[in-house]
Short mmCIF file of C-alpha atoms in Angstrom, two decimals:
data_model
loop_
_atom_site.label_atom_id
_atom_site.label_comp_id
_atom_site.label_asym_id
_atom_site.label_seq_id
_atom_site.Cartn_x
_atom_site.Cartn_y
_atom_site.Cartn_z
CA MET A 136 13.45 13.24 2.48
CA ALA A 137 11.66 13.50 5.84
CA ASN A 138 13.15 10.93 8.08
CA LYS A 139 10.40 11.27 10.51
CA ASN A 140 6.78 10.85 9.69
CA ASP A 141 4.93 11.65 12.75
CA GLY A 142 1.74 12.36 11.09
CA ASP A 143 1.12 8.79 10.13
CA SER A 144 -2.04 7.90 11.79
CA SER A 145 -1.80 4.31 11.09
CA LYS A 146 0.95 3.58 13.84
CA ASP A 147 -0.64 4.53 17.03
CA GLY A 148 1.59 5.10 20.01
CA ALA A 149 3.76 2.20 19.08
CA PRO A 150 7.42 3.25 18.86
CA PRO A 151 8.40 2.02 15.69
CA LYS A 152 11.95 1.24 15.99
CA ASP A 153 11.93 -1.03 19.03
CA ALA A 154 12.24 -4.18 17.44
CA GLU A 155 10.06 -6.06 19.69
CA SER A 156 8.88 -8.35 16.71
CA SER A 157 10.82 -11.60 16.80
CA GLY A 158 12.39 -10.56 13.44
CA GLY A 159 15.17 -9.01 15.25
CA LYS A 160 17.28 -6.59 13.22
CA ALA A 161 15.97 -3.05 12.88
CA VAL A 162 15.74 -2.02 9.11
CA ASP A 163 15.56 1.26 7.53
CA ALA A 164 12.10 2.81 7.17
CA PRO A 165 11.62 2.15 3.39
CA THR A 166 12.38 -1.53 3.80
CA ALA A 167 10.02 -1.82 6.82
CA ARG A 168 7.49 -0.12 4.93
CA ARG A 169 7.95 -2.17 1.82
CA ARG A 170 7.48 -5.15 3.80
CA GLN A 171 4.29 -4.11 5.54
CA GLU A 172 3.00 -2.97 2.14
CA ALA A 173 3.84 -6.63 0.71
CA ILE A 174 2.33 -8.17 3.87
CA GLY A 175 -0.82 -6.11 3.27
CA ARG A 176 -1.03 -7.21 -0.28
CA ARG A 177 -0.79 -10.88 0.52
CA LEU A 178 -3.49 -10.63 3.38
CA ARG A 179 -5.88 -9.11 0.88
CA GLN A 180 -5.07 -11.51 -1.64
CA MET A 181 -5.82 -14.35 0.83
CA TYR A 182 -9.02 -12.91 1.69
CA GLU A 183 -10.17 -11.90 -1.78
CA GLU A 184 -9.42 -15.30 -2.89
CA VAL A 185 -12.15 -16.82 -0.70
CA VAL A 186 -14.55 -13.87 -1.60
CA SER A 187 -14.19 -14.62 -5.09
CA GLU A 188 -14.84 -18.25 -4.81
CA PRO A 189 -18.51 -19.27 -6.00
CA VAL A 190 -20.70 -19.61 -2.92
CA PRO A 191 -21.61 -23.37 -2.12
CA ASP A 192 -25.37 -24.35 -2.77
CA ASP A 193 -25.79 -25.13 0.93
CA PHE A 194 -25.74 -21.40 1.51
CA MET A 195 -28.40 -20.41 -0.87
CA SER A 196 -30.68 -23.36 -0.18
CA PHE A 197 -30.53 -22.51 3.37
CA LEU A 198 -32.03 -19.15 2.65
CA GLN A 199 -34.74 -20.55 0.16
CA GLN A 200 -35.78 -22.79 2.90
CA ALA A 201 -35.92 -19.99 5.40
CA ASP A 202 -38.19 -18.09 2.83
CA LYS A 203 -40.44 -21.06 2.53
CA ALA A 204 -40.77 -21.78 6.07
CA LYS A 205 -41.72 -18.12 6.74
CA LYS A 206 -44.39 -17.74 4.24
CA PRO A 207 -46.29 -21.07 3.69
CA GLY A 208 -48.41 -19.96 0.95
CA SER A 209 -51.12 -17.74 2.42
CA SER A 210 -51.02 -14.83 4.58
CA GLY A 211 -52.20 -14.68 8.18
CA GLY A 212 -51.36 -17.07 10.96
CA SER A 213 -47.71 -18.18 10.77
CA SER A 214 -48.13 -19.57 14.37
CA THR A 215 -47.41 -23.08 13.37
CA ASP A 216 -43.74 -23.23 12.38
CA PRO A 217 -43.28 -26.41 10.25
CA SER A 218 -40.03 -28.24 11.54
CA SER A 219 -38.06 -25.12 11.36
CA ASP A 220 -34.94 -25.67 13.61
CA THR A 221 -33.37 -28.19 16.05
CA MET B 205 -40.09 -5.97 9.82
CA SER B 206 -42.22 -5.34 6.76
CA GLU B 207 -42.09 -7.56 3.79
CA ASP B 208 -39.86 -4.93 1.90
CA GLU B 209 -37.60 -4.66 4.81
CA GLU B 210 -37.17 -8.24 4.97
CA GLN B 211 -36.47 -8.49 1.19
CA THR B 212 -33.84 -5.79 1.64
CA PHE B 213 -32.45 -7.49 4.66
CA LYS B 214 -32.14 -10.85 2.89
CA THR B 215 -30.39 -9.14 -0.19
CA GLU B 216 -27.90 -7.63 1.97
CA LEU B 217 -27.32 -10.72 4.01
CA VAL B 218 -26.78 -12.69 0.74
CA ALA B 219 -24.26 -10.17 -0.44
CA ALA B 220 -22.46 -10.54 2.74
CA ILE B 221 -22.14 -14.30 2.31
CA PRO B 222 -18.62 -14.27 0.44
CA HIS B 223 -17.21 -12.15 3.04
CA LEU B 224 -18.59 -14.23 5.93
CA ARG B 225 -16.92 -17.28 4.20
CA ALA B 226 -13.46 -15.34 3.89
CA PHE B 227 -13.65 -14.09 7.60
CA ALA B 228 -14.39 -17.70 8.64
CA ARG B 229 -11.64 -19.24 6.68
CA SER B 230 -9.16 -16.77 8.07
CA LEU B 231 -10.24 -17.62 11.52
CA CYS B 232 -10.36 -21.40 11.41
CA ASN B 233 -8.49 -22.37 8.34
CA ASP B 234 -10.03 -25.58 7.72
CA PRO B 235 -12.45 -24.84 4.92
CA THR B 236 -15.33 -27.26 5.70
CA MET B 237 -15.15 -26.03 9.23
CA ALA B 238 -14.94 -22.51 8.03
CA ASP B 239 -18.23 -23.09 5.90
CA ASP B 240 -20.21 -24.73 8.70
CA LEU B 241 -19.16 -21.72 10.92
CA ALA B 242 -20.29 -19.31 8.11
CA GLN B 243 -23.70 -21.06 7.67
CA GLU B 244 -24.28 -21.15 11.35
CA ALA B 245 -23.64 -17.45 11.55
CA LEU B 246 -26.05 -16.93 8.60
CA ALA B 247 -28.69 -18.87 10.30
CA LYS B 248 -28.25 -16.84 13.43
CA ALA B 249 -28.29 -13.57 11.50
CA TRP B 250 -31.39 -14.51 9.76
CA LYS B 251 -33.06 -15.65 13.01
CA ALA B 252 -31.96 -12.35 14.61
CA ARG B 253 -32.98 -10.14 11.81
CA GLU B 254 -35.42 -8.22 13.80
CA SER B 255 -32.69 -6.90 15.88
CA PHE B 256 -30.61 -5.56 13.01
CA GLU B 257 -30.70 -1.81 12.54
CA PRO B 258 -31.28 -0.88 8.98
CA GLY B 259 -28.97 1.62 7.71
CA THR B 260 -25.93 0.27 9.65
CA SER B 261 -23.19 -2.21 8.22
CA ILE B 262 -24.87 -5.73 7.86
CA LYS B 263 -21.23 -6.83 7.23
CA ALA B 264 -19.91 -5.82 10.70
CA TRP B 265 -23.21 -7.16 12.35
CA THR B 266 -22.68 -10.48 10.72
CA PHE B 267 -19.14 -10.67 11.26
CA MET B 268 -19.70 -9.96 15.03
CA ILE B 269 -22.42 -12.91 15.21
CA LEU B 270 -19.76 -15.21 13.43
CA ARG B 271 -16.96 -14.22 15.74
CA ASN B 272 -19.13 -14.92 18.83
CA GLN B 273 -20.07 -18.15 17.29
CA PHE B 274 -16.56 -19.02 16.51
CA TYR B 275 -15.20 -18.36 20.13
CA SER B 276 -17.92 -20.12 22.01
CA GLU B 277 -17.56 -23.11 19.82
CA LYS B 278 -13.75 -22.92 20.13
CA ARG B 279 -13.93 -22.80 23.92
CA ARG B 280 -16.38 -25.64 23.89
CA SER B 281 -14.70 -28.14 21.51
CA TRP B 282 -12.77 -27.71 18.27
CA ARG B 283 -10.26 -25.75 20.45
CA SER B 284 -6.70 -27.45 20.96
CA THR B 285 -5.92 -28.22 17.50
CA PRO B 286 -3.92 -25.15 16.42
CA LEU B 287 -3.45 -24.95 12.72
CA ASP B 288 -0.61 -27.31 11.57
CA VAL B 289 1.15 -27.18 8.39
CA ASP B 290 -0.70 -30.17 7.02
CA MET B 291 -3.90 -28.58 7.32
CA ALA B 292 -2.77 -25.53 5.49
CA GLU B 293 -1.33 -27.82 2.91
CA ASN B 294 -4.42 -29.59 2.37
CA THR B 295 -6.29 -26.29 1.89
CA LEU B 296 -3.66 -25.49 -0.68
CA LEU B 297 -3.97 -28.69 -2.56
CA ALA B 298 -7.64 -28.53 -2.41
CA ASN B 299 -7.51 -25.31 -4.27
CA ASP B 300 -5.20 -27.05 -6.87
CA ASP B 301 -4.29 -23.76 -8.32
CA PRO B 302 -0.90 -23.62 -9.79
CA THR B 303 -0.61 -19.94 -9.80
CA MET B 304 -1.43 -19.95 -6.05
CA PRO B 305 2.03 -19.10 -4.53
CA MET B 306 3.25 -21.21 -1.74
CA GLU B 307 3.99 -18.21 0.46
CA LEU B 308 0.20 -18.09 1.20
CA LEU B 309 0.99 -21.21 3.24
CA GLU B 310 3.47 -19.52 5.15
CA LEU B 311 1.26 -16.52 5.64
CA ARG B 312 -1.49 -18.68 6.78
CA SER B 313 0.60 -20.55 9.24
CA ALA B 314 2.23 -17.40 10.53
CA LEU B 315 -1.14 -15.92 11.20
CA ALA B 316 -2.22 -18.89 13.18
CA LYS B 317 0.58 -18.19 15.37
CA LEU B 318 -0.66 -14.73 16.48
CA PRO B 319 -2.77 -14.33 19.63
CA ASP B 320 -6.39 -14.53 18.59
CA ASP B 321 -7.16 -10.83 19.30
CA GLN B 322 -4.28 -9.78 17.21
CA ARG B 323 -5.11 -12.09 14.33
CA GLU B 324 -8.77 -11.16 14.00
CA ALA B 325 -7.89 -7.47 14.23
CA LEU B 326 -5.46 -7.75 11.39
CA ILE B 327 -7.64 -9.95 9.24
CA LEU B 328 -10.46 -7.38 9.42
CA VAL B 329 -8.54 -4.40 8.82
CA GLY B 330 -5.54 -5.42 6.82
CA ALA B 331 -7.08 -8.47 4.83
CA GLY B 332 -11.11 -7.36 4.77
CA GLY B 333 -10.53 -3.71 4.26
CA MET B 334 -12.62 -2.72 7.27
CA SER B 335 -12.42 0.44 8.97
CA TYR B 336 -10.95 0.64 12.51
CA GLU B 337 -14.45 1.64 13.62
CA GLU B 338 -16.25 -1.36 11.96
CA ALA B 339 -13.61 -3.74 13.21
CA ALA B 340 -14.19 -2.27 16.71
CA GLN B 341 -17.89 -2.91 16.29
CA VAL B 342 -17.21 -6.47 15.19
CA CYS B 343 -14.83 -7.30 18.26
CA GLU B 344 -16.94 -5.16 20.65
CA CYS B 345 -13.99 -3.19 21.71
CA ALA B 346 -12.65 0.40 21.61
CA VAL B 347 -11.24 1.68 18.42
CA GLY B 348 -7.82 2.37 19.93
CA THR B 349 -7.80 -1.24 21.15
CA ILE B 350 -8.27 -2.28 17.55
CA LYS B 351 -5.58 0.06 16.26
CA SER B 352 -2.88 -1.21 18.67
CA ARG B 353 -3.93 -4.81 18.09
CA VAL B 354 -3.49 -4.29 14.27
CA SER B 355 0.06 -2.75 14.72
CA ARG B 356 1.19 -5.39 17.08
CA ALA B 357 -0.16 -7.96 14.51
CA ARG B 358 1.77 -6.43 11.68
CA ARG B 359 4.95 -6.31 13.49
CA ALA B 360 4.55 -9.91 14.80
CA LEU B 361 3.73 -11.20 11.42
CA GLU B 362 6.68 -9.76 9.90
CA GLY B 363 8.80 -11.28 12.53
CA LEU B 364 7.25 -14.64 11.87
CA LEU B 365 7.68 -14.27 8.09
CA LEU B 366 11.16 -13.48 8.39
CA GLU B 367 11.68 -16.41 10.65
CA ALA B 368 9.87 -18.79 8.07
CA GLY B 369 12.01 -17.15 5.34
CA SER B 370 15.15 -18.02 7.11
CA ARG B 371 14.08 -21.48 7.72
CA SER B 372 13.06 -22.38 4.27
CA SER B 373 16.25 -20.79 2.86
CA ASN B 374 18.32 -22.90 5.28
CA GLY B 375 20.80 -25.38 3.92
CA ASP B 376 20.10 -24.90 0.27
CA HIS B 377 21.24 -21.34 -0.03
CA ASP B 378 23.08 -18.63 1.94
CA ILE B 379 20.74 -16.10 1.47
CA PRO B 380 20.31 -14.01 4.58
CA ALA B 381 16.69 -14.47 5.95
CA GLN B 382 15.82 -10.86 5.25
CA ASP B 383 16.68 -11.06 1.66
CA ALA B 384 14.97 -14.32 1.18
CA PHE B 385 11.92 -12.71 2.81
CA ASP B 386 12.01 -9.47 0.68
CA ASP B 387 12.52 -11.56 -2.46
CA ILE B 388 9.40 -13.72 -1.63
CA LEU B 389 7.63 -10.68 -0.98
CA GLU B 390 8.54 -9.36 -4.31
CA GLN B 391 7.57 -12.39 -6.15
CA ALA B 392 4.14 -12.49 -4.38
CA ALA B 393 3.56 -8.92 -5.42
CA ALA B 394 4.59 -9.66 -9.00
CA LEU B 395 2.11 -12.53 -9.03
CA ALA B 396 -0.60 -10.46 -7.28
CA ASP B 397 -0.27 -7.87 -9.99
CA ALA B 398 -0.16 -10.24 -12.93
CA GLY B 399 -2.93 -12.20 -11.45
CA GLY B 400 -5.78 -9.98 -11.45
CA LYS B 401 -5.39 -6.11 -11.51
CA ARG B 402 -8.04 -5.41 -8.91
CA SER B 403 -9.64 -1.81 -8.76
CA GLY B 404 -7.64 -1.29 -5.67
CA ASP B 405 -4.23 0.44 -5.52
CA GLY B 406 -4.95 4.09 -5.66
#
């Protein structure tokens, strides 16, 4: 319907039809839009894949160590910091 | 920081770890390097916990730390080796997931060709789902700057993927680049839909 969609906040000042991208040929708006949607999906997929991986043990053991180093058992003087960092 | 505050901070920090890893992976591609980077950022965040303002986004805060870490290290040493296809391929093999579409490899290598500022903006907003405001906080720049980087990155990426599509279809078929590209994207979409229907898509 509307061939112009000026209310779109996502494209900011960038003239959509100058095909400055190395892709070359200008394509119609629905195609361009479909491509961008597909790219968006793949980007999220790439990211989500790592997010959903189990976190390696190193990460958690690091925080556990930080915890132990912080409270050596009793409250009070934590002035002596046992071998905390390099 | 009270004991309670520290406990809350820690819980939030732990919850941010998977995102830190994903952000690191998108920045430097090599999984081992990425995890090193994420761990360093985590250590820094923990040490700097007193300077975190409760109530603000811990994700944006830790990402900012990781990003600074990345660029200072990059400037120092591990620079100069731009992602090559071998590395991306190793990543792919390491995952050893037959459902993983090959196009992710193309996506990664296309991303690697973007200028740093455009790539990170696109990753934060387009892949990580951050708001422009949060991304601006991470990159310590204006919101408008992020917006224009994201939009330039999107167009550049489209161009790079079109190119890649035309290269891979070269020889075997006579499919015009754009058709091949659209075809690949449709397959990727189908895979993504079949793979895991996430809560998204509204």
